[in-house]
Amino acid sequence: MTARAATVRAHANIALAKYWGKADIARNLPAVPSLSLTLKGMRTTTEVEFLPELGQDELFLNGARALGKPRERASKLLSEARSLAQVATFARVRSHNDFPTASGLASSASGFAALALAAVEALGLRLPLERVSALARAASASAARSLYGGYVELGASAEHAAPVAPPEHWPLKMLVAVTSEAAKDTGSTDGMQHTAKTSPYYASWVSDAPRLFAEVKAAVLAKDFARLAPAAEQSALAMHASMLAASPALIYFRPATLAVIEAVRAARRAGSACCFTIDAGPHVKVLVEPSSAAAMQRELAGVEGVLRVLESEPGPDAQILPGGAAELSP
Ligand code: PMV
């Protein structure tokens, strides 16, 4: 095979109805349905080059060579793509995030979505986007959702994600209150396994999550913020409740996490259309109607322990960049 390359840009996504737990560990199928918002401006750009001279896959993350687990996970996805294309050539992957990688801001979702589409494109495979989403899902289930823009769902035990509504359907703002620069200490796969094995609340989470997902989906389709807010917050907190009841407890909250929750609840009592969600990390993501966004941004920036606030809005599908390799260097 001659050298072939492709460059893809994919966006982070934040779940409004959370995924936590696996129905099938080996195939990485989710135990519960989830619904997310793909975010404009929080992007991963990934170039994949299949090069006959390589003796193994190589991964560069933000310019630095990555070894160990990150390289193995990328290599596993590349091997799936190689077997579909029936080639044996290894690849050099150069991936760059324009948002902080180490601080648990959903970089695996945009990263594996970009890698899956770039690998498929570089190999000349003509696959429907849902097959690419399935390839990404096997590496990180939330990555299946980042292939699509706007509001996106991933069903329980689903192979691939599916679009629910395009970005322009409901142009809300998402504010990310960053509360720590540290890398998270428990990754999501380990955290899910630990919760499933040791938390008496895990079964309750799995049985109630579909109801919360249905509520979030109906609210998104109806653009009904008053319906969305309680369902999205309950989904995030029920997921965290299952982790808090694990043994030992999995606590991702920091004092600043709770301070932001309080600020959002106070703003809502004062009439703002806003709600929070929290992933497997200490940051708080605040969904807000555009008319309340500037005031909310100032409010969050003033909360003790908030380091900075990123602002985003619904973003597009993953895109193949024409000749886009030039802007990356290892
Ligand atoms: O796809 P993973 O393994 O990174 O898991 C993501 C889990 C959460 O971010 C906590 C929730 C979600 O649905 O994105």
Coordinates of C-alpha atoms and ligand atoms in Angstrom, one line a residue:
M1 CA 0.0 0.0 0.0
T2 CA 1.3 3.5 -0.8
A3 CA 1.2 6.2 1.8
R4 CA -2.2 7.6 2.3
A5 CA -3.4 10.4 4.7
A6 CA -6.5 12.2 5.8
T7 CA -7.2 15.0 8.3
V8 CA -10.4 15.3 10.2
R9 CA -11.8 17.8 12.7
A10 CA -14.3 16.6 15.3
H11 CA -16.0 18.4 18.2
A12 CA -16.4 17.5 21.9
N13 CA -19.8 16.7 23.2
I14 CA -21.5 17.0 26.6
A15 CA -24.3 14.6 27.5
L16 CA -27.5 16.1 28.8
A17 CA -28.8 12.5 29.5
K18 CA -25.7 10.6 30.8
Y19 CA -24.1 7.4 29.7
W20 CA -22.5 5.5 32.6
G21 CA -22.1 1.7 32.6
K22 CA -21.6 -1.0 30.0
A23 CA -24.0 -3.6 28.7
D24 CA -21.2 -5.5 27.1
I25 CA -17.7 -4.8 28.3
A26 CA -15.8 -6.6 25.5
R27 CA -17.8 -4.8 22.7
N28 CA -18.1 -1.6 24.7
L29 CA -21.8 -1.3 24.4
P30 CA -23.6 1.2 26.7
A31 CA -25.9 0.0 29.4
V32 CA -28.2 3.1 29.2
P33 CA -29.3 5.5 26.5
S34 CA -27.7 9.0 26.3
L35 CA -28.3 12.3 24.6
S36 CA -25.6 14.9 24.0
L37 CA -24.9 18.3 22.5
T38 CA -21.9 18.6 20.2
L39 CA -19.9 21.7 20.9
K40 CA -18.7 24.3 18.5
G41 CA -15.1 25.5 19.0
M42 CA -14.0 22.6 21.3
R43 CA -12.2 20.7 18.6
T44 CA -9.8 17.9 17.9
T45 CA -7.9 17.9 14.6
T46 CA -6.4 14.6 13.7
E47 CA -4.2 13.6 10.8
V48 CA -3.7 9.9 10.1
E49 CA -1.0 8.8 7.6
F50 CA -0.6 5.1 6.7
L51 CA 3.1 4.7 6.0
P52 CA 4.7 1.5 4.7
E53 CA 8.0 2.2 6.5
L54 CA 6.4 2.1 10.0
G55 CA 7.0 -1.0 12.2
Q56 CA 4.1 0.0 14.6
D57 CA 1.4 2.7 15.0
E58 CA 2.7 6.1 16.3
L59 CA 0.6 8.6 18.2
F60 CA 1.5 12.3 18.8
L61 CA -0.9 14.2 21.1
N62 CA -0.5 18.0 21.0
G63 CA 3.0 17.5 19.6
A64 CA 4.2 15.0 22.2
R65 CA 4.8 11.3 21.4
A66 CA 2.2 9.2 23.3
L67 CA 3.1 5.7 24.5
G68 CA 1.3 3.1 26.7
K69 CA -2.5 3.1 27.1
P70 CA -3.3 6.0 24.8
R71 CA -1.3 4.6 22.0
E72 CA -2.7 1.1 22.5
R73 CA -6.3 2.4 22.4
A74 CA -5.6 4.3 19.1
S75 CA -3.8 1.3 17.7
K76 CA -6.8 -0.9 18.5
L77 CA -9.1 1.4 16.5
L78 CA -6.6 1.5 13.7
S79 CA -6.5 -2.3 13.6
E80 CA -10.3 -2.5 13.2
A81 CA -10.1 0.0 10.3
R82 CA -7.1 -2.0 8.8
S83 CA -9.1 -5.2 8.9
L84 CA -12.1 -3.6 7.1
A85 CA -9.7 -2.4 4.4
Q86 CA -7.7 -5.6 4.4
V87 CA -4.3 -3.9 4.8
A88 CA -1.5 -4.3 7.3
T89 CA 0.2 -0.9 7.1
F90 CA 0.8 1.0 10.3
A91 CA -0.1 4.6 10.8
R92 CA 1.3 7.8 12.2
V93 CA -1.4 9.8 14.0
R94 CA -1.0 13.5 15.0
S95 CA -3.8 14.9 17.0
H96 CA -4.3 18.4 18.4
N97 CA -6.9 19.7 20.8
D98 CA -7.8 23.4 21.0
F99 CA -9.1 22.9 24.5
P100 CA -7.3 21.6 27.6
T101 CA -6.7 17.8 27.2
A102 CA -5.6 16.8 30.7
S103 CA -8.5 18.4 32.6
G104 CA -11.2 15.9 31.8
L105 CA -13.1 18.0 29.2
A106 CA -14.4 15.2 27.0
S107 CA -11.3 15.0 24.8
S108 CA -11.6 11.3 24.3
A109 CA -15.0 11.8 22.5
S110 CA -13.7 14.2 19.9
G111 CA -10.3 12.4 19.8
F112 CA -11.7 9.0 18.9
A113 CA -14.4 10.4 16.6
A114 CA -11.7 12.3 14.6
L115 CA -9.4 9.2 14.6
A116 CA -12.1 6.9 13.3
L117 CA -13.2 9.2 10.5
A118 CA -9.6 10.0 9.5
A119 CA -8.5 6.4 9.5
V120 CA -11.5 5.3 7.3
E121 CA -10.9 8.2 4.9
A122 CA -7.2 7.6 4.7
L123 CA -7.8 4.0 3.9
G124 CA -10.3 4.9 1.1
L125 CA -13.1 3.0 2.8
R126 CA -16.5 4.3 1.7
L127 CA -18.5 3.7 4.9
P128 CA -21.7 5.3 6.0
L129 CA -21.3 7.7 8.9
E130 CA -23.1 5.2 11.2
R131 CA -20.3 2.6 10.6
V132 CA -17.7 5.2 11.5
S133 CA -19.7 6.1 14.6
A134 CA -19.7 2.3 15.5
L135 CA -15.9 2.2 15.1
A136 CA -15.5 5.2 17.4
R137 CA -18.0 3.7 19.9
A138 CA -15.9 0.6 20.3
A139 CA -13.0 2.9 21.6
S140 CA -15.1 5.3 23.7
A141 CA -18.9 5.2 23.6
S142 CA -19.3 9.0 24.0
A143 CA -17.1 9.3 20.8
A144 CA -19.8 7.7 18.8
R145 CA -21.9 10.9 19.4
S146 CA -19.1 13.3 18.2
L147 CA -19.4 12.2 14.6
Y148 CA -22.7 14.1 14.5
G149 CA -23.4 17.8 15.1
G150 CA -26.1 19.3 17.2
Y151 CA -28.2 17.0 19.5
V152 CA -27.3 13.3 19.3
E153 CA -28.4 10.1 20.9
L154 CA -26.8 6.8 21.6
G155 CA -29.3 4.1 22.6
A156 CA -28.8 1.4 25.2
S157 CA -26.7 -1.4 23.6
A158 CA -26.6 0.6 20.4
E159 CA -23.8 0.1 17.9
H160 CA -23.8 3.7 16.7
A161 CA -25.1 7.1 17.6
A162 CA -27.9 8.9 15.6
P163 CA -28.7 12.6 15.2
V164 CA -31.7 13.9 17.1
A165 CA -31.7 17.6 15.9
P166 CA -29.3 19.8 14.0
P167 CA -27.3 22.6 15.7
E168 CA -29.6 25.3 14.5
H169 CA -32.7 23.5 16.0
W170 CA -32.0 25.0 19.5
P171 CA -29.1 27.4 19.7
L172 CA -28.5 27.3 23.4
K173 CA -25.1 28.3 25.0
M174 CA -22.9 25.9 27.0
L175 CA -20.6 27.5 29.6
V176 CA -17.9 25.3 31.0
A177 CA -16.8 26.3 34.5
V178 CA -13.2 24.9 34.7
T179 CA -12.4 24.2 38.4
S180 CA -9.1 22.3 38.1
E181 CA -6.2 21.9 35.8
A182 CA -5.3 18.5 37.1
A183 CA -5.8 15.3 35.0
K184 CA -8.6 13.2 36.5
D185 CA -7.4 10.3 38.6
T186 CA -10.1 7.7 37.6
G187 CA -10.8 7.2 33.9
S188 CA -14.4 6.6 32.8
T189 CA -14.0 2.9 31.9
D190 CA -12.5 2.0 35.3
G191 CA -15.0 4.3 37.1
M192 CA -17.9 2.5 35.4
Q193 CA -16.6 -1.0 36.2
H194 CA -16.0 0.0 39.8
T195 CA -19.5 1.5 40.1
A196 CA -21.2 -1.6 38.5
K197 CA -19.3 -4.0 40.8
T198 CA -19.6 -2.2 44.1
S199 CA -22.4 0.3 44.1
P200 CA -25.9 -0.8 45.4
Y201 CA -27.3 2.2 43.5
Y202 CA -25.9 1.1 40.1
A203 CA -29.0 -1.1 39.3
S204 CA -31.3 1.8 40.1
W205 CA -29.3 4.1 37.9
V206 CA -29.6 1.7 35.0
S207 CA -33.3 1.1 35.5
D208 CA -34.2 4.9 35.8
A209 CA -31.8 6.3 33.1
P210 CA -34.1 5.4 30.1
R211 CA -36.9 7.5 31.7
L212 CA -34.6 10.5 32.1
F213 CA -33.3 10.1 28.6
A214 CA -36.8 10.1 27.2
E215 CA -37.6 13.2 29.2
V216 CA -34.5 15.0 28.0
K217 CA -35.1 14.0 24.4
A218 CA -38.8 15.1 24.4
A219 CA -37.7 18.5 26.0
V220 CA -35.0 19.0 23.3
L221 CA -37.4 18.2 20.5
A222 CA -40.0 20.6 22.0
K223 CA -37.3 23.2 22.8
D224 CA -38.8 23.3 26.3
F225 CA -36.1 24.5 28.8
A226 CA -38.4 24.2 31.8
R227 CA -38.8 20.5 31.0
L228 CA -35.1 19.9 30.1
A229 CA -33.5 21.5 33.2
P230 CA -34.8 19.1 35.9
A231 CA -34.3 16.0 33.8
A232 CA -30.8 16.9 32.7
E233 CA -29.8 17.7 36.3
Q234 CA -31.4 14.5 37.7
S235 CA -29.5 12.5 35.1
A236 CA -26.2 13.9 36.1
L237 CA -26.8 13.7 39.8
A238 CA -28.3 10.2 39.6
M239 CA -25.2 9.1 37.7
H240 CA -23.0 10.7 40.4
A241 CA -25.2 9.2 43.2
S242 CA -24.4 5.7 41.8
M243 CA -20.6 6.6 41.9
L244 CA -20.9 8.1 45.4
A245 CA -22.4 4.8 46.7
A246 CA -19.5 2.7 45.3
S247 CA -17.0 1.2 47.7
P248 CA -14.7 3.1 47.9
A249 CA -16.7 6.1 46.8
L250 CA -15.9 7.7 43.5
I251 CA -16.1 11.4 44.2
Y252 CA -15.4 13.7 41.2
F253 CA -16.9 16.8 42.9
R254 CA -14.6 19.5 44.4
P255 CA -15.8 22.4 46.6
A256 CA -15.9 24.6 43.5
T257 CA -18.2 22.0 41.8
L258 CA -20.8 22.4 44.5
A259 CA -20.3 26.2 44.6
V260 CA -21.2 26.3 40.8
I261 CA -24.2 24.1 41.4
E262 CA -25.4 26.5 44.0
A263 CA -24.8 29.5 41.7
V264 CA -26.8 27.9 38.9
R265 CA -29.7 27.0 41.2
A266 CA -29.8 30.6 42.6
A267 CA -29.7 32.0 39.0
R268 CA -32.6 29.8 38.1
R269 CA -34.6 30.9 41.2
A270 CA -34.0 34.5 40.0
G271 CA -35.5 33.7 36.6
S272 CA -32.6 32.6 34.3
A273 CA -33.1 29.6 32.0
C274 CA -30.1 27.6 33.0
C275 CA -29.2 24.1 34.3
F276 CA -26.0 22.2 35.0
T277 CA -24.4 18.9 34.1
I278 CA -21.3 17.3 35.4
D279 CA -19.2 14.4 33.9
A280 CA -16.5 12.2 35.4
G281 CA -14.5 15.3 36.5
P282 CA -14.8 18.4 38.7
H283 CA -15.9 20.9 36.1
V284 CA -19.5 22.0 35.7
K285 CA -21.1 22.6 32.3
V286 CA -24.0 25.1 32.4
L287 CA -26.6 25.1 29.6
V288 CA -28.2 28.5 29.3
E289 CA -30.6 30.4 27.0
P290 CA -28.6 32.9 24.9
S291 CA -30.3 35.9 26.5
S292 CA -29.0 34.8 30.0
A293 CA -25.5 33.7 28.8
A294 CA -23.6 37.0 29.4
A295 CA -24.9 37.4 33.0
M296 CA -24.3 33.7 33.7
Q297 CA -20.8 33.9 32.4
R298 CA -20.0 36.8 34.8
E299 CA -21.7 35.0 37.7
L300 CA -19.7 31.8 37.1
A301 CA -16.4 33.6 36.7
G302 CA -17.0 35.1 40.2
V303 CA -17.6 31.8 41.9
E304 CA -14.7 30.9 44.3
G305 CA -12.5 28.1 42.8
V306 CA -13.6 28.7 39.2
L307 CA -10.4 29.1 37.2
R308 CA -12.0 30.2 33.9
V309 CA -15.2 29.9 31.9
L310 CA -15.3 28.6 28.3
E311 CA -18.3 29.5 26.2
S312 CA -19.6 27.2 23.4
E313 CA -22.8 26.5 21.4
P314 CA -24.1 23.6 19.3
G315 CA -21.5 22.5 16.8
P316 CA -21.4 20.7 13.5
D317 CA -20.7 17.1 12.3
A318 CA -17.1 15.9 12.2
Q319 CA -15.5 17.2 9.0
I320 CA -12.9 15.9 6.6
L321 CA -10.5 18.7 5.9
P322 CA -9.3 19.1 2.3
G323 CA -5.5 18.8 2.3
G324 CA -5.6 19.9 6.0
A325 CA -2.4 18.1 7.1
A326 CA -0.3 21.2 6.7
E327 CA -1.5 22.8 9.9
L328 CA -0.2 20.0 12.1
S329 CA 3.4 19.3 12.9
P330 CA 4.7 16.5 15.3
Ligands
PMV1 O1 -17.1 7.5 26.5 P1 -16.4 7.5 27.8 O2 -15.9 6.2 28.2 O3 -15.4 8.6 27.9 O4 -17.6 7.9 29.0 C1 -18.2 9.1 29.1 C2 -19.0 9.2 30.3 C3 -19.6 10.5 30.7 O5 -18.8 11.6 30.1 C4 -19.5 10.7 32.2 C5 -21.0 10.7 30.3 C6 -21.4 10.8 28.8 O6 -22.4 10.4 28.5 O7 -20.6 11.4 28.1

